[in-house]
Amino acid sequence: MPPPRPPAAPPDTLQSAGVQAATPLAEHIAQAAEPLPGIDDAAFARAFDRFADRRVVLLGEASHGTSEFYRARAAITRRLIEEHGFTLVAVEADWPDAAAVNRYVAHHAPRAEEARAFHRFPDWMWRNTVVEGFVHWLRTHNARLPDPAARAGFYGLDLYNLRDAIAGVLAYLDRVDPQAARVARERYGCLTPWQKDPAVYGRAALTEGYAACEEEVVTQLRDLLAHRLDYAAQDGESFLDAAQNARLIRAAERYYRIMYYGGAESWNLRDTHMFETLSNLLAARGPEAKAVVWAHNSHIGDARATEMGALRGELNLGQLCRERWGDEAALIGFGTNTGTVAAASDWGGPMEVKRVRPARADSVERLCHDSGVGRFLLDPRRDPALAERLAEARLERFIGVIYRPESELLSHYADAALSRQFDAWVWFDETEAVTPLRAEHLRAGVPDTYPFGL
C-alpha cells in the first residue's frame, strides 16, 4: 500500500524544496515590503528614484477621493521634476481645464475666453487642496528656471469637456486665421445644441435619421493640422493647445455617439485618446522628454492582467504605454484598506465623505493589511518568488467618483493579477478623504485669473 499523500499546502503559502514550513503570502509580502516614511519626509520620494530613468512614470490611485494618493503623487512628481528632468505632468483631467492651469504654472497670460478650471462634476477630483498646493509649487519652480523651454507643464488627457474645447479652437482661429474660424463655427454648429450636455447628443445620435457630426469634426481637425507649419510658426504652444482641443472634439463626438451601445468600445476609445494625447505631448517636447501621469489604477495598471482585458475586451493607458515604450514605462499602483473617501452616491450627486469598508478577506488589499506594515512600497522585481505568487488573479478594489459600500463586491471589486498589472505597488493601510477647495483655502494675493479662483 503506498504511503499517504502529504496534505496540500494551505492557500497562499510558499513551499520550498526540502523546507517543511510554509510562508503565508501576507508574511511574504511583509518580508518584501520596503517600509516608507511619512509622505512629507524627503526619503519618501527618494524611494522612487529607481524609476527616474523611465520615459513615462504612471502613478495610480485606488480612488478619486483619497488624500494620501494625491499627496504621494505630488511628492514623487516634485522629485522627478527637480532631480531627474521630468517636464510633463499629464493627468486624468480634461484638456481645456488643465490648459488653464498650465498657462498659470508656465507664467503665460490667461485667455480672455478662459472658463474656471474643473468646475463640473466631480469638481473635488482636481479642485482640492493637494492639487492646489502642487500647482502653486509648480509655478514657483518654473519661475526659478532661466530657460522657459525647461519649464514643467500640466496637461489633461481626458475628453469630456466638449464645450470648452470648441471654444478653445474657435478662439485660437479667431486670432490666427479669422476666415478659418468662420468655417470652423459652421462645422461645429452641428454640436452647438449639445455642448452643455454632450450625453444628450449621444441619445439623439441613436435616433433614426439623425445626422451625426462625425464628418464635420474630422474635417475640421484635418484642416487645422494641414496648416500646422503656418500656425505653429506664429505660436507653437498655442497651436499645440488648439490642435489637441480639435482632437478632443473628434474623440468626444465619437465617444458620446457610441456610449449608449455599451461594451468595450467607448472605454477603449477614451483610453486610446488619453494615450495619443500623452504621445503627442512627448513628441512635442522632443526625444528626451519624460512624463509623469496621474490616473486611476483602472487606467494605469495593464488591462491585460485584469478582468477588464481578459473578460471584457478592454484596453487601457497602462497597457498601451507598455506596448509602445516597454521597460521605459513604469506602472505604479496605489492601494488602501480602510479610512474615508470623498465620493458621490450617484453621478452628478453631491460629494460626501464616506467610510471605506475594510478590505474583503479574499482580496489583495486584505493580504497587504495582514502584512502588518502600514505604509510600504512593494517592488516585485526584487523578489521573483513573490512576483510569481502575486501573478495569480485576486480581487482588487476600484473606487471612482462613485462609491456604494452597500454593493461593494459588485460595484468596486474586480479580478487582477497584481505583479503583472503593475511594476510596483504603494500601500497605505488607512487613508483620509481629500479636502475640496473652498474659499477659505485660496492663497492670499493670487490674481483674479488664478485657475482655481471661485
Short mmCIF file of N, CA and C in Angstrom, two decimals, residues 202-203 206 254-270 308 311-314:
data_model
loop_
_atom_site.label_atom_id
_atom_site.label_comp_id
_atom_site.label_asym_id
_atom_site.label_seq_id
_atom_site.Cartn_x
_atom_site.Cartn_y
_atom_site.Cartn_z
N GLY A 202 -25.41 61.99 -27.61
CA GLY A 202 -25.32 60.55 -27.80
C GLY A 202 -26.69 59.92 -27.96
N ARG A 203 -27.65 60.36 -27.15
CA ARG A 203 -29.01 59.82 -27.27
C ARG A 203 -29.64 60.22 -28.60
N LEU A 206 -28.64 58.28 -31.70
CA LEU A 206 -29.24 56.97 -31.85
C LEU A 206 -30.57 57.03 -32.61
N ARG A 254 -17.31 61.03 -31.10
CA ARG A 254 -17.49 59.58 -31.27
C ARG A 254 -17.82 58.92 -29.94
N TYR A 255 -17.15 59.36 -28.87
CA TYR A 255 -17.37 58.76 -27.55
C TYR A 255 -18.84 58.87 -27.14
N TYR A 256 -19.39 60.08 -27.25
CA TYR A 256 -20.78 60.26 -26.83
C TYR A 256 -21.75 59.58 -27.79
N ARG A 257 -21.33 59.39 -29.03
CA ARG A 257 -22.19 58.74 -30.00
C ARG A 257 -22.28 57.23 -29.74
N ILE A 258 -21.22 56.63 -29.22
CA ILE A 258 -21.22 55.18 -29.05
C ILE A 258 -21.45 54.74 -27.61
N MET A 259 -21.48 55.67 -26.66
CA MET A 259 -21.52 55.28 -25.26
C MET A 259 -22.80 54.50 -24.91
N TYR A 260 -23.87 54.73 -25.65
CA TYR A 260 -25.13 54.05 -25.32
C TYR A 260 -25.21 52.62 -25.86
N TYR A 261 -24.23 52.25 -26.67
CA TYR A 261 -24.22 50.88 -27.17
C TYR A 261 -23.65 49.90 -26.15
N GLY A 262 -22.96 50.42 -25.14
CA GLY A 262 -22.35 49.54 -24.14
C GLY A 262 -21.12 48.86 -24.69
N GLY A 263 -20.63 47.85 -23.97
CA GLY A 263 -19.46 47.12 -24.42
C GLY A 263 -18.19 47.90 -24.16
N ALA A 264 -17.11 47.43 -24.79
CA ALA A 264 -15.78 47.98 -24.51
C ALA A 264 -15.42 49.17 -25.39
N GLU A 265 -16.19 49.45 -26.43
CA GLU A 265 -15.75 50.41 -27.44
C GLU A 265 -15.55 51.81 -26.87
N SER A 266 -16.48 52.30 -26.05
CA SER A 266 -16.34 53.66 -25.53
C SER A 266 -15.17 53.77 -24.56
N TRP A 267 -15.01 52.75 -23.69
CA TRP A 267 -13.85 52.75 -22.79
C TRP A 267 -12.55 52.75 -23.59
N ASN A 268 -12.46 51.90 -24.59
CA ASN A 268 -11.23 51.80 -25.38
C ASN A 268 -10.94 53.09 -26.13
N LEU A 269 -11.99 53.73 -26.64
CA LEU A 269 -11.79 55.00 -27.32
C LEU A 269 -11.22 56.04 -26.36
N ARG A 270 -11.77 56.09 -25.16
CA ARG A 270 -11.32 57.08 -24.18
C ARG A 270 -9.85 56.85 -23.81
N MET A 308 -10.76 43.29 -16.93
CA MET A 308 -11.08 44.27 -17.97
C MET A 308 -10.66 43.74 -19.33
N LEU A 311 -11.76 39.45 -19.80
CA LEU A 311 -13.17 39.09 -19.95
C LEU A 311 -13.97 40.10 -20.77
N ARG A 312 -13.60 41.38 -20.68
CA ARG A 312 -14.43 42.41 -21.30
C ARG A 312 -13.82 43.01 -22.56
N GLY A 313 -12.61 42.61 -22.92
CA GLY A 313 -12.02 43.12 -24.15
C GLY A 313 -11.60 44.57 -24.08
N GLU A 314 -11.33 45.07 -22.88
CA GLU A 314 -10.96 46.47 -22.71
C GLU A 314 -9.43 46.59 -22.65
#
